[in-house]
Amino acid sequence: MTSTSSQSPSQDELKTLVGQAALQYVPQGEIIGVGTGSTVNKFIDALAGIKDRIKGAVSSSNASTERLQALGIPVLDCNAVGELAVYIDGADEIDRHGCMIKGGGAALTREKIVAAQSRRFICIADESKLVDALGRFPVPVEVIPMAAQRLVRQFAAMGGKAAIRMKDGQALRTDNGQQILDVSGLRIKDALAFESEVNQWPGVVTVGVFAHQRAAVCLLATQRGVQTLTF
Ligand code: 5RP
């Protein structure tokens, strides 16, 4: 664990700390996968300082693409590159096996695609994200709009309460033009089984449980410094 200043860092400072710590996982001369969110934004800012060491990045959202390009980091298409050495992204929750809930930033589908194309998922998070069991954070699910209400009923049948995510008074649209259901009240005992089951419901694009694409490493920013959890 790396120690930080004697004063308690704010959550924003913790994100900066862990974003910088992730630079040690950036391989020389490679293309890396980059996630989405406020923690990843700190990583992208830090990455700008060593951008000449990498060939470029595959991005998981329009927001991250814009930030990477604004800082002069080349963004490549998934289909133009092969397997990526590493994928660096945040999480809404991570358990002690490296399974995560993701999608608070509505980018879960592209995040899962880039994660699947990468050898190792490096999760960067602050300690508030570490949980014993997934499910306190409502599970985001990207859905085809015409299936939304049937899926709301299907989640209700398993004890979940699903709500369509709204933005500016309208259903939020993802980068893929779809909608997000946020599902609360779920008890996820077996993350792999839950992900597999929900993923095959007609109309589900992606469920925001990342168990098949779980993290290999989590850099966890704590009040005592950055801890490294390996799974
Ligand atoms: C975006 C995500 C993010 O990784 C997740 O929401 C964490 O974001 P933040 O670093 O802002 O807390 O899954 O879809």
XYZ file of N, CA and C and ligand atoms in Angstrom:
707
model
N 0.846 -1.188 0.000
C 0.000 0.000 0.000
C 0.885 1.243 0.000
N 0.511 2.213 -0.808
C 1.253 3.461 -0.866
C 0.614 4.443 0.108
N 1.402 5.117 0.914
C 0.768 6.048 1.851
C 0.583 7.411 1.208
N -0.404 8.154 1.687
C -0.703 9.467 1.128
C -0.434 10.517 2.193
N -1.027 11.691 2.059
C -0.769 12.779 2.998
C -1.396 12.467 4.351
N -1.043 13.224 5.380
C -1.573 12.979 6.721
C -3.024 13.426 6.828
N -3.457 14.392 5.998
C -4.861 14.809 6.015
C -5.705 13.780 5.276
N -6.994 13.682 5.687
C -7.866 12.727 5.000
C -8.185 13.231 3.601
N -7.853 12.447 2.571
C -8.173 12.896 1.211
C -9.679 12.854 0.935
N -10.153 13.766 0.116
C -11.559 13.776 -0.298
C -11.772 12.647 -1.298
N -13.045 12.379 -1.629
C -13.320 11.323 -2.606
C -12.722 11.680 -3.972
N -12.754 12.965 -4.306
C -12.168 13.395 -5.575
C -10.654 13.141 -5.568
N -10.022 13.430 -4.442
C -8.572 13.189 -4.340
C -8.262 11.692 -4.390
N -9.144 10.889 -3.808
C -8.945 9.436 -3.869
C -9.007 8.955 -5.318
N -9.938 9.533 -6.078
C -10.052 9.147 -7.493
C -8.798 9.557 -8.270
N -8.273 10.739 -7.958
C -7.045 11.190 -8.624
C -5.902 10.229 -8.302
N -5.820 9.874 -7.024
C -4.752 8.986 -6.555
C -4.783 7.637 -7.283
N -5.977 7.070 -7.375
C -6.082 5.739 -7.975
C -5.949 5.819 -9.500
N -6.367 6.939 -10.071
C -6.189 7.144 -11.516
C -4.706 7.189 -11.862
N -3.939 7.853 -11.021
C -2.485 7.918 -11.249
C -1.832 6.560 -10.999
N -2.316 5.860 -9.975
C -1.728 4.549 -9.642
C -1.896 3.554 -10.792
N -2.945 3.732 -11.568
C -3.215 2.794 -12.673
C -2.180 2.899 -13.793
N -1.412 3.973 -13.817
C -0.405 4.128 -14.882
C 0.607 2.981 -14.875
N 0.822 2.394 -13.687
C 1.797 1.292 -13.608
C 1.335 0.066 -14.404
N 0.056 0.003 -14.753
C -0.467 -1.140 -15.522
C -0.535 -0.862 -17.028
N -0.044 0.312 -17.429
C -0.093 0.666 -18.858
C 1.152 0.113 -19.529
N 0.994 -0.876 -20.417
C 2.182 -1.477 -21.034
C 2.750 -0.590 -22.141
N 4.066 -0.603 -22.221
C 4.793 0.193 -23.217
C 4.431 -0.246 -24.644
N 4.163 0.704 -25.512
C 4.005 0.416 -26.940
C 2.743 -0.331 -27.321
N 1.752 -0.368 -26.434
C 0.529 -1.150 -26.709
C -0.676 -0.234 -26.908
N -1.779 -0.863 -27.299
C -3.078 -0.178 -27.323
C -3.822 -0.661 -26.084
N -4.403 0.259 -25.355
C -5.084 -0.152 -24.115
C -6.584 0.141 -24.205
N -7.351 -0.575 -23.417
C -8.792 -0.320 -23.314
C -9.052 0.663 -22.182
N -9.932 1.612 -22.447
C -10.216 2.658 -21.458
C -11.719 2.714 -21.177
N -12.063 2.702 -19.899
C -13.459 2.710 -19.479
C -14.076 4.089 -19.439
N -15.053 4.231 -18.552
C -15.876 5.445 -18.510
C -16.184 5.814 -17.057
N -16.267 7.098 -16.787
C -16.708 7.533 -15.454
C -15.760 8.553 -14.850
N -16.112 9.029 -13.665
C -15.316 10.091 -13.042
C -13.941 9.586 -12.590
N -13.840 8.327 -12.181
C -12.536 7.787 -11.781
C -11.659 7.593 -13.021
N -12.259 7.064 -14.075
C -11.506 6.885 -15.326
C -11.072 8.240 -15.892
N -11.895 9.257 -15.701
C -11.472 10.587 -16.184
C -10.146 11.009 -15.548
N -9.971 10.658 -14.286
C -8.701 10.977 -13.602
C -7.559 10.156 -14.216
N -7.872 8.910 -14.564
C -6.862 8.067 -15.213
C -6.484 8.648 -16.578
N -7.496 9.059 -17.344
C -7.220 9.620 -18.680
C -6.333 10.869 -18.544
N -6.647 11.692 -17.554
C -5.834 12.903 -17.350
C -4.378 12.527 -17.046
N -4.197 11.493 -16.215
C -2.834 11.047 -15.883
C -2.156 10.418 -17.110
N -2.953 9.684 -17.887
C -2.427 9.004 -19.079
C -1.857 10.019 -20.082
N -2.454 11.184 -20.132
C -1.990 12.219 -21.066
C -0.502 12.523 -20.845
N -0.056 12.384 -19.595
C 1.348 12.671 -19.274
C 2.317 11.630 -19.823
N 1.815 10.449 -20.177
C 2.709 9.393 -20.719
C 2.193 8.895 -22.071
N 1.437 9.744 -22.756
C 0.728 9.280 -23.961
C 1.665 8.769 -25.058
N 2.900 9.263 -25.076
C 3.820 8.814 -26.121
C 4.278 7.376 -25.910
N 4.002 6.829 -24.726
C 4.412 5.444 -24.449
C 3.438 4.414 -25.017
N 2.226 4.865 -25.402
C 1.253 3.894 -25.934
C 0.920 4.227 -27.391
N 0.392 3.218 -28.080
C -0.005 3.442 -29.486
C -1.357 4.133 -29.550
N -2.164 3.936 -28.525
C -3.491 4.544 -28.526
C -4.418 3.786 -27.594
N -5.706 4.135 -27.687
C -6.691 3.543 -26.778
C -7.925 3.127 -27.551
N -8.581 2.070 -27.042
C -9.941 1.730 -27.487
C -10.852 2.228 -26.375
N -11.849 3.005 -26.754
C -12.676 3.683 -25.763
C -14.032 2.992 -25.591
N -14.597 3.123 -24.379
C -15.871 2.460 -24.086
C -17.068 3.402 -24.129
N -16.850 4.653 -24.535
C -17.995 5.581 -24.599
C -17.626 6.816 -25.408
N -18.653 7.517 -25.855
C -18.398 8.773 -26.561
C -17.722 9.784 -25.631
N -18.122 9.771 -24.348
C -17.553 10.731 -23.388
C -16.046 10.498 -23.215
N -15.657 9.236 -23.065
C -14.218 8.953 -22.901
C -13.459 9.226 -24.193
N -14.094 8.930 -25.329
C -13.444 9.218 -26.622
C -13.128 10.707 -26.729
N -14.117 11.525 -26.377
C -13.899 12.983 -26.461
C -12.765 13.421 -25.550
N -12.726 12.881 -24.336
C -11.687 13.293 -23.379
C -10.299 12.828 -23.853
N -10.240 11.584 -24.341
C -8.953 11.064 -24.823
C -8.447 11.906 -25.997
N -9.332 12.176 -26.935
C -8.909 12.915 -28.129
C -8.515 14.350 -27.780
N -9.253 14.949 -26.849
C -8.932 16.328 -26.443
C -7.531 16.402 -25.841
N -7.079 15.288 -25.262
C -5.740 15.264 -24.650
C -4.688 14.701 -25.607
N -5.070 14.486 -26.858
C -4.107 14.062 -27.878
C -3.791 12.580 -27.866
N -4.679 11.785 -27.263
C -4.455 10.329 -27.230
C -5.268 9.693 -28.366
N -4.613 9.002 -29.311
C -5.347 8.415 -30.440
C -6.368 7.377 -29.974
N -7.563 7.437 -30.560
C -8.615 6.460 -30.229
C -8.826 5.561 -31.439
N -8.735 4.252 -31.208
C -8.853 3.287 -32.305
C -10.155 2.520 -32.194
N -10.619 2.044 -33.343
C -11.854 1.254 -33.396
C -11.560 -0.168 -32.887
N -12.499 -0.710 -32.127
C -12.389 -2.098 -31.645
C -12.070 -3.068 -32.779
N -12.752 -2.885 -33.896
C -12.628 -3.822 -35.013
C -11.317 -3.694 -35.774
N -10.571 -2.625 -35.481
C -9.300 -2.419 -36.190
C -8.120 -2.972 -35.407
N -8.394 -3.492 -34.211
C -7.307 -3.979 -33.367
C -7.635 -5.387 -32.865
N -6.615 -6.083 -32.400
C -6.822 -7.431 -31.856
C -7.013 -7.380 -30.349
N -6.511 -8.405 -29.686
C -6.661 -8.475 -28.232
C -5.859 -7.352 -27.570
N -6.457 -6.757 -26.557
C -5.791 -5.682 -25.826
C -5.144 -6.273 -24.571
N -3.994 -5.724 -24.196
C -3.287 -6.258 -23.026
C -4.058 -5.954 -21.754
N -4.675 -4.804 -21.727
C -5.259 -4.379 -20.467
C -6.468 -3.468 -20.706
N -7.429 -3.579 -19.791
C -8.604 -2.693 -19.808
C -8.689 -2.037 -18.438
N -8.746 -0.730 -18.396
C -8.759 -0.009 -17.125
C -10.078 0.736 -17.000
N -10.824 0.419 -15.938
C -12.161 1.003 -15.784
C -12.550 1.037 -14.310
N -13.536 1.842 -13.998
C -14.081 1.933 -12.648
C -15.195 0.927 -12.441
N -15.884 1.063 -11.311
C -17.016 0.182 -11.001
C -17.940 0.894 -10.022
N -19.189 0.466 -10.014
C -20.143 0.973 -9.017
C -20.078 0.133 -7.750
N -19.800 -1.139 -7.908
C -19.536 -2.039 -6.775
C -18.542 -3.091 -7.243
N -17.696 -3.524 -6.313
C -16.820 -4.668 -6.606
C -16.775 -5.548 -5.354
N -16.885 -6.871 -5.577
C -16.847 -7.768 -4.415
C -15.442 -8.373 -4.267
N -15.282 -9.240 -3.310
C -13.956 -9.751 -2.997
C -13.504 -10.856 -3.949
N -14.299 -11.116 -4.987
C -13.885 -12.041 -6.053
C -13.588 -11.279 -7.352
N -13.729 -9.953 -7.324
C -13.498 -9.161 -8.537
C -14.729 -9.010 -9.414
N -15.878 -9.562 -8.963
C -17.129 -9.366 -9.715
C -17.642 -7.951 -9.426
N -18.266 -7.344 -10.431
C -18.628 -5.932 -10.309
C -20.061 -5.668 -10.773
N -20.596 -4.557 -10.286
C -21.757 -3.921 -10.923
C -21.220 -2.682 -11.604
N -21.590 -2.502 -12.868
C -21.153 -1.362 -13.661
C -22.333 -0.833 -14.477
N -22.180 0.394 -14.946
C -23.221 0.973 -15.783
C -23.862 2.216 -15.197
N -23.315 2.674 -14.046
C -23.822 3.922 -13.482
C -23.698 5.079 -14.463
N -22.727 4.968 -15.366
C -22.537 5.994 -16.397
C -23.164 5.599 -17.724
N -23.974 4.534 -17.721
C -24.738 4.083 -18.895
C -23.872 3.537 -20.034
N -22.610 3.237 -19.727
C -21.708 2.782 -20.802
C -21.439 1.284 -20.748
N -22.287 0.537 -20.004
C -21.972 -0.859 -19.691
C -21.765 -1.760 -20.900
N -22.523 -1.551 -21.971
C -22.400 -2.469 -23.111
C -21.030 -2.347 -23.770
N -20.641 -1.110 -24.060
C -19.326 -0.942 -24.693
C -18.210 -1.302 -23.715
N -18.464 -1.063 -22.426
C -17.459 -1.460 -21.419
C -17.257 -2.968 -21.442
N -18.363 -3.699 -21.534
C -18.225 -5.161 -21.523
C -17.559 -5.657 -22.808
N -17.857 -4.991 -23.911
C -17.226 -5.375 -25.185
C -15.714 -5.186 -25.110
N -15.288 -4.023 -24.624
C -13.835 -3.761 -24.581
C -13.168 -4.666 -23.534
N -13.873 -4.878 -22.417
C -13.319 -5.783 -21.389
C -13.129 -7.195 -21.960
N -14.104 -7.632 -22.771
C -14.018 -8.988 -23.341
C -12.863 -9.114 -24.329
N -12.451 -7.993 -24.884
C -11.357 -8.000 -25.866
C -9.988 -7.836 -25.183
N -10.005 -7.746 -23.860
C -8.768 -7.446 -23.124
C -8.347 -8.642 -22.266
N -7.016 -8.809 -22.130
C -6.506 -9.929 -21.324
C -6.773 -9.722 -19.840
N -6.614 -8.484 -19.349
C -6.777 -8.248 -17.906
C -7.609 -6.997 -17.661
N -8.555 -7.112 -16.751
C -9.373 -5.974 -16.341
C -8.763 -5.419 -15.059
N -8.324 -4.165 -15.117
C -7.811 -3.492 -13.921
C -8.901 -2.519 -13.465
N -9.475 -2.794 -12.311
C -10.547 -1.937 -11.792
C -9.930 -0.858 -10.905
N -10.370 0.368 -11.104
C -9.906 1.466 -10.243
C -11.117 2.034 -9.524
N -11.015 2.093 -8.191
C -12.193 2.481 -7.412
C -11.759 3.042 -6.068
N -12.674 3.771 -5.430
C -12.390 4.155 -4.050
C -13.067 3.147 -3.131
N -12.693 3.184 -1.866
C -13.094 2.100 -0.953
C -14.596 1.998 -0.738
N -15.351 3.061 -1.073
C -16.808 2.987 -0.907
C -17.420 1.951 -1.852
N -16.667 1.530 -2.872
C -17.204 0.601 -3.884
C -17.035 -0.875 -3.501
N -16.206 -1.142 -2.481
C -15.947 -2.543 -2.108
C -17.088 -3.072 -1.243
N -17.683 -4.203 -1.659
C -18.834 -4.765 -0.935
C -18.622 -6.263 -0.697
N -19.335 -6.775 0.299
C -19.281 -8.220 0.543
C -20.178 -8.970 -0.437
N -21.309 -8.345 -0.801
C -22.231 -8.979 -1.760
C -22.774 -7.902 -2.698
N -22.800 -8.230 -3.982
C -23.299 -7.271 -4.980
C -24.799 -7.064 -4.830
N -25.274 -5.842 -5.094
C -26.717 -5.635 -5.171
C -27.249 -4.431 -4.414
N -26.406 -3.807 -3.591
C -26.874 -2.584 -2.920
C -27.077 -1.480 -3.975
N -26.140 -1.387 -4.906
C -26.272 -0.440 -6.021
C -27.250 -1.043 -7.032
N -28.265 -0.277 -7.444
C -29.218 -0.824 -8.424
C -28.505 -1.285 -9.698
N -28.844 -2.480 -10.158
C -28.147 -3.058 -11.316
C -28.635 -2.391 -12.606
N -27.734 -1.728 -13.342
C -28.127 -1.161 -14.630
C -28.238 -2.266 -15.688
N -29.268 -2.176 -16.502
C -29.449 -3.143 -17.588
C -29.797 -2.348 -18.845
N -28.989 -2.492 -19.888
C -29.322 -1.804 -21.153
C -30.331 -2.674 -21.894
N -31.434 -2.040 -22.332
C -32.524 -2.816 -22.943
C -33.004 -2.160 -24.238
N -33.556 -2.987 -25.097
C -34.244 -2.480 -26.297
C -35.576 -1.883 -25.816
N -35.877 -0.623 -26.169
C -37.060 0.044 -25.594
C -38.362 -0.758 -25.710
N -38.601 -1.471 -26.810
C -39.903 -2.163 -26.946
C -40.069 -3.313 -25.943
N -38.959 -3.714 -25.313
C -39.033 -4.809 -24.333
C -39.075 -4.285 -22.892
N -38.993 -2.973 -22.715
C -38.748 -2.423 -21.368
C -39.800 -2.860 -20.344
N -41.080 -2.709 -20.654
C -42.105 -2.989 -19.638
C -42.213 -4.479 -19.327
N -42.008 -5.332 -20.340
C -42.004 -6.776 -20.049
C -40.831 -7.116 -19.145
N -39.676 -6.464 -19.376
C -38.509 -6.739 -18.533
C -38.718 -6.212 -17.111
N -39.431 -5.082 -16.975
C -39.774 -4.585 -15.633
C -40.540 -5.674 -14.879
N -41.489 -6.324 -15.573
C -42.289 -7.385 -14.924
C -41.425 -8.616 -14.626
N -40.508 -8.901 -15.528
C -39.655 -10.084 -15.333
C -38.736 -9.887 -14.106
N -38.223 -8.661 -13.940
C -37.405 -8.395 -12.752
C -38.264 -8.437 -11.494
N -39.515 -7.939 -11.587
C -40.409 -7.970 -10.415
C -40.629 -9.410 -9.959
N -40.715 -10.320 -10.938
C -40.944 -11.734 -10.600
C -39.759 -12.331 -9.846
N -38.583 -11.731 -9.970
C -37.434 -12.232 -9.187
C -37.141 -11.315 -7.994
N -38.099 -10.433 -7.660
C -37.962 -9.608 -6.452
C -37.307 -8.261 -6.663
N -37.064 -7.887 -7.917
C -36.408 -6.606 -8.206
C -37.397 -5.527 -8.616
N -37.026 -4.278 -8.360
C -37.873 -3.153 -8.773
C -37.090 -2.388 -9.836
N -37.585 -2.445 -11.067
C -36.860 -1.837 -12.190
C -37.497 -0.515 -12.587
N -36.656 0.478 -12.815
C -37.144 1.792 -13.259
C -36.332 2.239 -14.472
N -37.027 2.822 -15.443
C -36.324 3.340 -16.620
C -35.539 4.584 -16.212
N -34.243 4.614 -16.538
C -33.420 5.775 -16.181
C -33.831 6.983 -17.027
N -34.023 8.092 -16.326
C -34.498 9.306 -16.986
C -33.382 10.354 -17.042
N -33.475 11.240 -18.013
C -32.564 12.386 -18.105
C -33.339 13.528 -18.749
N -33.332 14.670 -18.088
C -34.043 15.852 -18.594
C -35.500 15.522 -18.945
N -36.145 14.735 -18.093
C -37.572 14.453 -18.270
C -37.891 13.391 -19.314
N -36.849 12.797 -19.885
C -37.075 11.758 -20.920
C -36.248 10.526 -20.594
N -36.672 9.393 -21.147
C -35.860 8.183 -20.968
C -34.470 8.434 -21.549
N -33.477 8.165 -20.740
C -32.093 8.347 -21.205
C -31.815 7.395 -22.365
N -31.104 7.858 -23.357
C -30.646 6.988 -24.449
C -29.144 6.788 -24.311
N -28.714 5.552 -24.453
C -27.284 5.248 -24.358
C -26.575 5.638 -25.657
N -25.268 5.472 -25.674
C -24.496 5.707 -26.904
C -24.976 4.786 -28.026
N -25.641 3.687 -27.652
C -26.156 2.728 -28.647
C -27.612 2.988 -28.993
N -28.194 4.068 -28.447
C -29.582 4.421 -28.759
C -30.614 3.615 -27.975
N -30.195 2.901 -26.943
C -31.126 2.071 -26.174
C -31.431 2.722 -24.826
N -32.232 2.012 -23.981
C -32.594 2.552 -22.672
C -31.894 1.766 -21.560
N -31.931 2.357 -20.357
C -31.349 1.687 -19.182
C -32.457 1.443 -18.159
N -32.543 0.211 -17.669
C -33.355 -0.083 -16.480
C -32.407 -0.152 -15.296
N -32.756 0.528 -14.194
C -31.996 0.399 -12.952
C -32.813 -0.484 -12.021
N -32.231 -1.604 -11.612
C -33.000 -2.604 -10.873
C -32.492 -2.684 -9.429
N -33.366 -2.285 -8.502
C -32.991 -2.343 -7.080
C -33.662 -3.542 -6.417
N -33.178 -3.873 -5.221
C -33.811 -4.929 -4.417
C -33.413 -6.336 -4.797
N -32.407 -6.482 -5.669
C -31.995 -7.835 -6.075
C -30.986 -8.391 -5.082
N -31.083 -9.686 -4.830
C -30.065 -10.347 -4.001
C -29.271 -11.243 -4.939
N -28.049 -10.834 -5.221
C -27.250 -11.572 -6.207
C -26.306 -12.510 -5.455
N -26.754 -13.755 -5.333
C -25.929 -14.720 -4.579
C -24.848 -15.305 -5.491
N -25.210 -15.554 -6.745
C -24.277 -16.160 -7.696
C -24.204 -15.225 -8.906
N -23.156 -14.387 -8.921
C -23.058 -13.340 -9.947
C -22.955 -13.925 -11.356
N -22.203 -15.022 -11.501
C -22.051 -15.645 -12.822
C -23.397 -16.149 -13.340
N -24.141 -16.837 -12.465
C -25.442 -17.394 -12.876
C -26.434 -16.276 -13.172
N -26.422 -15.225 -12.346
C -27.334 -14.098 -12.560
C -27.050 -13.423 -13.907
N -25.769 -13.179 -14.177
C -25.402 -12.524 -15.432
C -25.837 -13.379 -16.628
N -25.561 -14.673 -16.548
C -25.907 -15.572 -17.659
C -27.413 -15.607 -17.884
N -28.175 -15.665 -16.787
C -29.629 -15.770 -16.939
C -30.216 -14.500 -17.566
N -29.891 -13.349 -16.969
C -30.529 -12.098 -17.431
C -30.097 -11.760 -18.857
N -28.835 -12.089 -19.164
C -28.327 -11.777 -20.507
C -29.099 -12.458 -21.616
N -29.765 -13.586 -21.299
C -30.458 -14.285 -22.390
C -31.950 -13.942 -22.449
N -32.424 -13.008 -21.625
C -33.818 -12.577 -21.743
C -33.977 -11.733 -23.016
N -34.978 -12.026 -23.818
C -35.167 -11.248 -25.046
C -35.340 -9.751 -24.731
N -34.592 -8.934 -25.418
C -34.674 -7.481 -25.215
C -33.568 -6.933 -24.342
N -32.881 -7.808 -23.610
C -31.734 -7.348 -22.822
C -30.532 -7.240 -23.758
N -29.921 -6.066 -23.760
C -28.684 -5.895 -24.540
C -27.502 -6.336 -23.683
N -27.431 -5.789 -22.482
C -26.339 -6.135 -21.565
C -26.800 -5.915 -20.136
N -26.453 -6.846 -19.265
C -26.710 -6.652 -17.833
C -25.412 -6.151 -17.193
N -25.574 -5.192 -16.270
C -24.394 -4.537 -15.694
C -23.706 -5.304 -14.583
N -23.889 -6.625 -14.541
C -23.081 -7.462 -13.656
C -21.919 -7.989 -14.489
N -20.712 -7.747 -14.011
C -19.507 -8.182 -14.717
C -18.875 -9.310 -13.893
N -19.321 -10.519 -14.166
C -18.761 -11.687 -13.482
C -17.944 -12.501 -14.489
N -18.467 -12.653 -15.703
C -17.689 -13.325 -16.752
C -16.476 -12.472 -17.128
N -16.634 -11.166 -17.109
C -15.523 -10.241 -17.387
C -15.097 -9.565 -16.089
N -14.845 -10.349 -15.047
C -14.525 -9.724 -13.756
C -13.100 -9.176 -13.745
N -12.812 -8.388 -12.714
C -11.493 -7.755 -12.605
C -10.437 -8.788 -12.212
N -9.230 -8.589 -12.760
C -8.078 -9.398 -12.333
C -7.392 -8.720 -11.151
N -7.471 -7.392 -11.173
C -6.833 -6.570 -10.131
C -7.780 -5.430 -9.810
N -7.840 -5.050 -8.535
C -8.546 -3.811 -8.182
C -7.578 -2.917 -7.421
N -7.388 -1.724 -7.948
C -6.650 -0.705 -7.200
C -7.693 0.072 -6.425
N -7.602 -0.008 -5.111
C -8.635 0.546 -4.247
C -8.051 1.716 -3.461
N -8.586 2.893 -3.714
C -8.099 4.079 -2.992
C -8.768 4.151 -1.634
N -7.957 4.131 -0.574
C -8.483 4.206 0.790
C -7.871 5.422 1.479
N -8.397 5.724 2.651
C -7.857 6.847 3.425
C -6.399 6.595 3.817
N -5.966 5.341 3.712
C -4.590 5.008 4.084
C -3.700 4.795 2.858
N -4.210 5.061 1.672
C -3.421 4.896 0.464
C -4.089 3.944 -0.509
N -3.372 3.587 -1.567
C -3.937 2.705 -2.598
C -3.587 1.254 -2.271
N -4.631 0.447 -2.099
C -4.425 -0.982 -1.874
C -4.577 -1.717 -3.203
N -3.812 -2.788 -3.367
C -3.939 -3.623 -4.575
C -4.575 -4.943 -4.191
N -5.743 -5.210 -4.747
C -6.407 -6.503 -4.524
C -6.244 -7.309 -5.805
N -5.773 -8.532 -5.683
C -5.679 -9.393 -6.873
C -6.639 -10.569 -6.690
N -7.240 -10.981 -7.787
C -8.286 -12.016 -7.697
C -7.852 -13.255 -8.467
C -19.932 3.661 -16.317
C -19.405 2.805 -15.242
C -18.447 3.409 -14.279
O -17.272 2.677 -14.278
C -19.061 3.381 -12.914
O -20.329 4.014 -12.950
C -18.169 4.095 -11.880
O -18.128 5.453 -12.179
P -17.393 6.499 -11.255
O -15.931 6.273 -11.405
O -17.852 7.842 -11.781
O -17.858 6.275 -9.843
O -19.703 1.641 -15.127
O -20.910 3.004 -17.076
